XYZ file of C-alpha atoms in Angstrom:
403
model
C 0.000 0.000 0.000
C 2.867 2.290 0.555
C 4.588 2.126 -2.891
C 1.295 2.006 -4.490
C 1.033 5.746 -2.390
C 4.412 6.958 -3.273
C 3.719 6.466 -6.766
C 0.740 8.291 -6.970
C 2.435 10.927 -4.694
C 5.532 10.594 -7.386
C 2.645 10.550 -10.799
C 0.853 13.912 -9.404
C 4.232 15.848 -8.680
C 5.113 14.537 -12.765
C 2.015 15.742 -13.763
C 2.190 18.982 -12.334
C 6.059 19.182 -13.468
C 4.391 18.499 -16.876
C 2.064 21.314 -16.711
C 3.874 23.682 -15.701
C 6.422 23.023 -18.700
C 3.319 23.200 -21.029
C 2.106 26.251 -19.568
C 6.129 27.849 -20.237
C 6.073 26.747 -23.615
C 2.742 27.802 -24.963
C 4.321 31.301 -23.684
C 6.997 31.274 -24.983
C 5.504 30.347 -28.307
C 3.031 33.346 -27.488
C 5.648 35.604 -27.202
C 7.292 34.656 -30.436
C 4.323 34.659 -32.247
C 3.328 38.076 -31.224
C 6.594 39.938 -31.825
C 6.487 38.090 -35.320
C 3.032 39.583 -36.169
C 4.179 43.086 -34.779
C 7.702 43.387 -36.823
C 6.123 41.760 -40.090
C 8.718 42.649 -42.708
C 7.000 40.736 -45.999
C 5.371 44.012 -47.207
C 9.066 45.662 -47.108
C 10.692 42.319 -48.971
C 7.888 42.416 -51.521
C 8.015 46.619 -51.674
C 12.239 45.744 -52.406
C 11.074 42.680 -54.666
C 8.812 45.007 -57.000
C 11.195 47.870 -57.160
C 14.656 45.952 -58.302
C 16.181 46.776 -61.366
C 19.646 45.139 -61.711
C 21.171 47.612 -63.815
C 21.025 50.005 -61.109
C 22.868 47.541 -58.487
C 25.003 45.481 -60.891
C 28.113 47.447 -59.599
C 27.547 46.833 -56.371
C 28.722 44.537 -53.710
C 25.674 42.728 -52.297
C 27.758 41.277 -48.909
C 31.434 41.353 -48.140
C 33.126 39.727 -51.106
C 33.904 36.362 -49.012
C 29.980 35.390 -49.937
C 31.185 34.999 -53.967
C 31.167 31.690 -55.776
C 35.161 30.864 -56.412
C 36.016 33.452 -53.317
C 39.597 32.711 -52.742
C 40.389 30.334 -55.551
C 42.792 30.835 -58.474
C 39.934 31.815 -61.075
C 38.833 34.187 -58.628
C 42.303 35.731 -57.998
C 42.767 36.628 -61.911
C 39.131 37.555 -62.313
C 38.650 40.993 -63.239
C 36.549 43.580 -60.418
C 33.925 43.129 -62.691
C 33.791 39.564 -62.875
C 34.624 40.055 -59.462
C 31.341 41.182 -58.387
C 29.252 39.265 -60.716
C 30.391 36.377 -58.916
C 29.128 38.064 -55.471
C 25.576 38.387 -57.392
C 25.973 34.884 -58.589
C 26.242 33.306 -54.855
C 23.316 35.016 -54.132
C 21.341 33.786 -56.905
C 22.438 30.418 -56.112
C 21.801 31.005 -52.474
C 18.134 31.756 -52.177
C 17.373 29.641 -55.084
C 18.315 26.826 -52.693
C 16.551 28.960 -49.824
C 13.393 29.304 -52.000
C 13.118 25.692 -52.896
C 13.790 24.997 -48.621
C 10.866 27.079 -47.923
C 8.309 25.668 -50.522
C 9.323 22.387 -48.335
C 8.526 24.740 -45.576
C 5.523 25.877 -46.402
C 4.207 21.953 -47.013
C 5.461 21.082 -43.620
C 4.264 23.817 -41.868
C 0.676 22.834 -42.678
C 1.358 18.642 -42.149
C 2.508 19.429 -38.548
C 0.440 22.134 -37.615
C -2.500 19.375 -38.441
C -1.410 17.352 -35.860
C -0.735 19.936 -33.212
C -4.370 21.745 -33.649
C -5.792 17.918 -33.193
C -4.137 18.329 -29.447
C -6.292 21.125 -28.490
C -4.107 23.970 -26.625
C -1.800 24.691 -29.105
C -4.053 26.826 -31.085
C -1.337 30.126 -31.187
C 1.585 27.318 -32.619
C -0.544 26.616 -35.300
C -1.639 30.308 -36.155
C 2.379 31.641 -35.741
C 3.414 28.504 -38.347
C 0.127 29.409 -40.877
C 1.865 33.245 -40.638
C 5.112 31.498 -40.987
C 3.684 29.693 -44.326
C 2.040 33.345 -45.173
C 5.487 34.549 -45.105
C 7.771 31.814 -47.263
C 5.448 32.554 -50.109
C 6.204 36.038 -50.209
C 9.891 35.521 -49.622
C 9.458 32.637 -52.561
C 8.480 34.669 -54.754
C 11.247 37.643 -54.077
C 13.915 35.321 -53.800
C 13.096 34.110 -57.279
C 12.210 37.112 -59.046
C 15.452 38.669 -58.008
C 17.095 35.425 -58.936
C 15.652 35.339 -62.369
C 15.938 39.184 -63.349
C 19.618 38.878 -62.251
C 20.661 35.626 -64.190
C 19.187 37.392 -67.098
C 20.757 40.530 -66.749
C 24.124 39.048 -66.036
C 24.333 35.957 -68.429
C 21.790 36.571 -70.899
C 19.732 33.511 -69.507
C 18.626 31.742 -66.531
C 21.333 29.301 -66.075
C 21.205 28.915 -62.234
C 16.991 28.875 -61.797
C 16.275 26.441 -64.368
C 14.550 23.714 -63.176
C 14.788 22.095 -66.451
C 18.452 22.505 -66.957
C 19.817 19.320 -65.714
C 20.530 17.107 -62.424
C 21.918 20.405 -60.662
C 19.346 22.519 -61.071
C 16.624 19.168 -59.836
C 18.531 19.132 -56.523
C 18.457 22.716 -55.976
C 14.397 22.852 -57.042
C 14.111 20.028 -54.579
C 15.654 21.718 -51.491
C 17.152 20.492 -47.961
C 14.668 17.936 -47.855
C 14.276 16.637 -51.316
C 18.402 16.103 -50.939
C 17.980 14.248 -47.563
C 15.075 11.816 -48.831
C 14.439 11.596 -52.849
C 12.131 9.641 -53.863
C 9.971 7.215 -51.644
C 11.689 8.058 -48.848
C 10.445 11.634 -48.599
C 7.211 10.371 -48.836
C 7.848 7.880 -45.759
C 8.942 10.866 -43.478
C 6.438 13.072 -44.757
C 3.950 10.551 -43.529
C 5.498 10.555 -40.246
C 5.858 14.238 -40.036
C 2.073 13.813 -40.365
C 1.012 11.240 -37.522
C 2.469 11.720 -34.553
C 2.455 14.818 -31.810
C 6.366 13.324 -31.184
C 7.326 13.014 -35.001
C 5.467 15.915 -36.009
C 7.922 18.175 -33.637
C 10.933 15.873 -34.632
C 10.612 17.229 -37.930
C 11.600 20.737 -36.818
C 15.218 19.930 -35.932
C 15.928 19.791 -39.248
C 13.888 22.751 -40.077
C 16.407 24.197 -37.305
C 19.803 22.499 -39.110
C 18.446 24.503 -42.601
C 18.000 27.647 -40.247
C 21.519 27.831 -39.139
C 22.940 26.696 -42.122
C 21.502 29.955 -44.040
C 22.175 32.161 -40.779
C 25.897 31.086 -41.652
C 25.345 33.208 -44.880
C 22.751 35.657 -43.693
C 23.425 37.217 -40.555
C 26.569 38.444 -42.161
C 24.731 40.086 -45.066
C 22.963 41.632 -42.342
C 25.420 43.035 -40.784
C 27.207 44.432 -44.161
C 23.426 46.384 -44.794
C 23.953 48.138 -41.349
C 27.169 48.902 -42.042
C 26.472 50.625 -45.601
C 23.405 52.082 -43.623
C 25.307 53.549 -40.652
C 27.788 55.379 -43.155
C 24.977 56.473 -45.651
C 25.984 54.661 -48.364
C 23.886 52.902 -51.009
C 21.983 49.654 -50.512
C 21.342 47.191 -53.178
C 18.046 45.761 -53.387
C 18.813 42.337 -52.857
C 21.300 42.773 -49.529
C 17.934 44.810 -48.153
C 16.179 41.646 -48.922
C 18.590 39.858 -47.188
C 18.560 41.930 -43.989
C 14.657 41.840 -43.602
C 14.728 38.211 -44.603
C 17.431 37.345 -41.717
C 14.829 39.740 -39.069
C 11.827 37.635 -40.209
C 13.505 34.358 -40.129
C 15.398 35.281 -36.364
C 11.445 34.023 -35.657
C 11.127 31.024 -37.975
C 14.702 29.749 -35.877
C 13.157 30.596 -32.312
C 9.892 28.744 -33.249
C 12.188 24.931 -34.836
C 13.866 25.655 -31.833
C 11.170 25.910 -29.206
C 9.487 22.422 -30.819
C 12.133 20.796 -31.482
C 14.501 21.253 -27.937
C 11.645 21.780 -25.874
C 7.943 20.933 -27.310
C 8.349 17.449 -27.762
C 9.020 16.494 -24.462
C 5.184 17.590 -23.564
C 4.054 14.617 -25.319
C 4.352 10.917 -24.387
C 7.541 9.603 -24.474
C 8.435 8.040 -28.276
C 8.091 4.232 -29.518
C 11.062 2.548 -30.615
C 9.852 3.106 -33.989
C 9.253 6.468 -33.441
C 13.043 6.687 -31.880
C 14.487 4.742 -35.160
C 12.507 7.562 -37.475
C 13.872 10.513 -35.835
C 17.309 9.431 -35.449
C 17.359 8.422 -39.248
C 16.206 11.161 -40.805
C 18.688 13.260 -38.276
C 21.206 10.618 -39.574
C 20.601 11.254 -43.175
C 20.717 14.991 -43.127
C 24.028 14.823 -41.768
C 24.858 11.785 -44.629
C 23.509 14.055 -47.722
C 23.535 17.371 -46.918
C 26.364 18.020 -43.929
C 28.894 15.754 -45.169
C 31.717 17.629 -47.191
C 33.211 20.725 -47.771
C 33.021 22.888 -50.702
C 35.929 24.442 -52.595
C 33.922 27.434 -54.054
C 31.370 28.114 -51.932
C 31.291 29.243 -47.912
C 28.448 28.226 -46.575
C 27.938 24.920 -48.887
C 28.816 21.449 -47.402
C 27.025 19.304 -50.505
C 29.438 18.002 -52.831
C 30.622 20.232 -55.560
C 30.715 16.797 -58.160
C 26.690 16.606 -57.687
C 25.844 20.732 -57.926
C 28.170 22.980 -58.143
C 30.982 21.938 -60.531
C 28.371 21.746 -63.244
C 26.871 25.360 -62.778
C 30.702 26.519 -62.598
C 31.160 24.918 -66.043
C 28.141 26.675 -67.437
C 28.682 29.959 -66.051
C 32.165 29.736 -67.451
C 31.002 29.136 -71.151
C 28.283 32.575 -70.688
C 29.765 36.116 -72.114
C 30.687 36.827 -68.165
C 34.146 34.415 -69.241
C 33.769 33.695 -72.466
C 35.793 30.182 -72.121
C 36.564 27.244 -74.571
C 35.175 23.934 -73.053
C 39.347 23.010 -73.021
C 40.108 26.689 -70.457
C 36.779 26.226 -68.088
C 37.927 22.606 -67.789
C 41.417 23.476 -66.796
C 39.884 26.246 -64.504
C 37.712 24.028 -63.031
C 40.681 21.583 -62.256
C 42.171 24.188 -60.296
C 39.419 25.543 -58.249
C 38.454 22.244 -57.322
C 41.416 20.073 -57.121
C 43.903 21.718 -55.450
C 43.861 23.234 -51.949
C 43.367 26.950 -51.339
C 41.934 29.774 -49.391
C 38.299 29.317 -50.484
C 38.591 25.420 -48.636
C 39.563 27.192 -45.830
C 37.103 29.913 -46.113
C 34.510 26.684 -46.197
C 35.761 24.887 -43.020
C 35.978 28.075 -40.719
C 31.932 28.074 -41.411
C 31.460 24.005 -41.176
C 33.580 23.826 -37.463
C 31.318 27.073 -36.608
C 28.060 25.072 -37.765
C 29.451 21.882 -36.128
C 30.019 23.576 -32.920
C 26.472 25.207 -32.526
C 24.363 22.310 -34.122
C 26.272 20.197 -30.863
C 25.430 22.638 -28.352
C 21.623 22.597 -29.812
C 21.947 18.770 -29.675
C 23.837 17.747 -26.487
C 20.140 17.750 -24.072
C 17.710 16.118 -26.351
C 17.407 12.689 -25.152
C 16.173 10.606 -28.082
C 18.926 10.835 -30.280
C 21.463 8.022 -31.069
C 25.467 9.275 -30.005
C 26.409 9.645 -33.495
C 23.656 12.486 -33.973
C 24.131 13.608 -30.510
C 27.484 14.500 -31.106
C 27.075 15.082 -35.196
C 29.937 12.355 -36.149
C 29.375 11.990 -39.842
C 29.368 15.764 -40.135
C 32.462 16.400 -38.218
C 34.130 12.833 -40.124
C 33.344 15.265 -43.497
C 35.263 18.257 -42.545
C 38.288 17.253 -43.953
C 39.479 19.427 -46.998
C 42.108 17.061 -48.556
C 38.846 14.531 -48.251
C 36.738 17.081 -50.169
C 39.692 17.695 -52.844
C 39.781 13.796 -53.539
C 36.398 13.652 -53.639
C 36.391 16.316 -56.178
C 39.337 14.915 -58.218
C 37.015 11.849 -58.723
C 34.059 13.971 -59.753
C 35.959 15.870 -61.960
C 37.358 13.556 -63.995
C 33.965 12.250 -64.710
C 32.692 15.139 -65.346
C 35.329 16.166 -67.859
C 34.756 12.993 -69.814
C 31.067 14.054 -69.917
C 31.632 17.513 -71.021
C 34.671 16.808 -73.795
């Protein structure tokens, strides 16, 4: 009689332990949610959106020149200011095409989870701040593309980069973070999961949260070059505005994946094994497909350059911006992504910074296996002599293709 006593004693002190760790997370979510609504900046992105012209900010810088495809490789060394600067535009471009193809995964997301949390009853404010949150991708969709677009056109003649008819590249950029961790029926197994359980439903938003820091890498520096320009008067181009309200509007998004996915799921019962194995393999594949190498040619990038970027290098080589035989972009191409140089290091100086807060984030969430815990296959793929053999394969494969 007196254990059956102490564990009702011990089940009511849970349950109010429980409570009261609902009760701080529907506020905290209430906060968020409110100072989202009240510093809005979509009407300002599409304002900046409807008002670009490129030939007025084509001689611009639109970040500090270390966010430029080839920054710090030999091409990029004997390119001309010019070229220089195109190559700034041209990250950016490639940047928030990836970023607008992540969000349109977003958006679908958004609305699959938020089914499942409104079924729960008291989590009626989550589901209205991730409806705004869908609200908002679609208007940051469709600036991030426009831009895109009008700038590939004004630059090469054509879009090269934004093409989702152009080739395997430009499919694995359409498709996003998540249609590079799971093609095929495997998206459509976690999507399912994403859709049936309170535990799996807020699972899914740690790797909303990896895709948050992993533009933050990019973006909160664009942000702070805006307020620098703006602090000494100096002209903004459109798209760096873009950025800087973006980052402001996303600093929410990241608060909300990291509220549900740190915090949130521990309101709910504790996960199945199957539900443990789901979570801890999609975490696992992430770091597998998407977190795994380092990029020669692009800071910020950790997807090998063999599968996407070697092959837009190549084509934006050929355009008027170079003006290259198929026999000098090769040879280029060899260099940039064969041999070591500063843009490797560039790359690794923002994978140990990623690696370093995505284990911090990590280290209290009790579900996950020790090898997503502690982000192994990640940290196993910062190696850059790794990434330059990796690339040496790639490249001779691809020059056989090309010749």
């Amino acid at each position: 009689m007196t254990e059956i006593i102490k564990q009702v004693e011990t089940d009511e002190v849970s349950s109010a332990v429980l409570e009261d760790k609902v009760k701080k997370h529907l506020k905290l979510n209430e906060i968020n949610y409110k100072n989202n609504t009240e510093s809005d900046y979509t009407e300002k992105i599409t304002e900046l959106k409807n008002n670009f012209n490129y030939s007025r900010d084509r001689d611009y810088y639109w970040s500090e020149p270390e966010l430029s495809l080839l920054y710090g490789t030999p091409l990029y060394e004997a390119a001309s200011s010019t070229q220089k600067i195109a190559l700034n535009h041209l990250f950016w471009v490639g940047g928030y095409n990836l970023t607008a193809a992540s969000e349109t995964n977003t958006a679908l997301y958004n609305q699959i989870t938020s089914s499942v949390f409104y079924g729960l009853g008291g989590y009626e404010t989550l589901c209205h701040e991730l409806d705004m949150e869908t609200s908002q991708e679609r208007y940051h969709i469709k600036a991030f593309r426009t831009i895109a677009n009008m700038t590939e056109i004004g630059l090469l003649g054509d879009v090269i980069i934004g093409n989702p008819f152009s080739g395997k590249e430009s499919q694995l950029m359409q498709g996003g973070m998540i249609g590079r961790l799971s093609p095929g029926i495997m998206r459509h197994l976690f999507s399912f999961n994403w859709g049936s359980t309170p535990f799996l439903a807020s699972q899914y938003y740690t790797l909303r949260f990896i895709a948050n820091m992993i533009l933050k890498l990019t973006e909160y520096s664009r942000s702070q070059y805006f307020k620098k320009l703006e602090k000494k008067g100096e002209f903004i181009p459109v798209p760096l505005a873009v950025s800087h309200y973006h980052f402001l509007d996303e600093s929410f998004h990241t608060t909300t994946s990291q509220l549900i996915a740190h915090d949130l799921y521990k309101d709910f019962p504790k996960p199945t094994a199957y539900e443990k194995f789901m979570a801890n393999l999609s975490i696992y594949m992430m770091q597998l497909t998407v977190l795994n190498t380092l990029s020669g040619v692009a800071v910020g990038s950790f997807y090998p350059d063999k599968l996407l970027i070697m092959p837009l290098i190549y084509k934006i080589l050929k355009t008027p911006l170079f003006d290259m035989s198929t026999e000098e972009a090769l040879s280029w191409i060899e260099k940039c992504f064969c041999h070591e140089h500063e843009g490797f290091h560039a790359v690794f100086k923002s994978h140990q910074r990623l690696l370093s807060e995505l284990r911090r984030f990590f280290q209290d969430i009790d579900y996950l296996w020790p090898v997503n815990r502690e982000m192994r296959v990640m940290a196993s793929g910062g190696s850059i002599s790794q990434a330059i053999q990796n690339n040496i394969q790639g490249f001779e494969q691809f020059s056989r293709s090309a010749t």
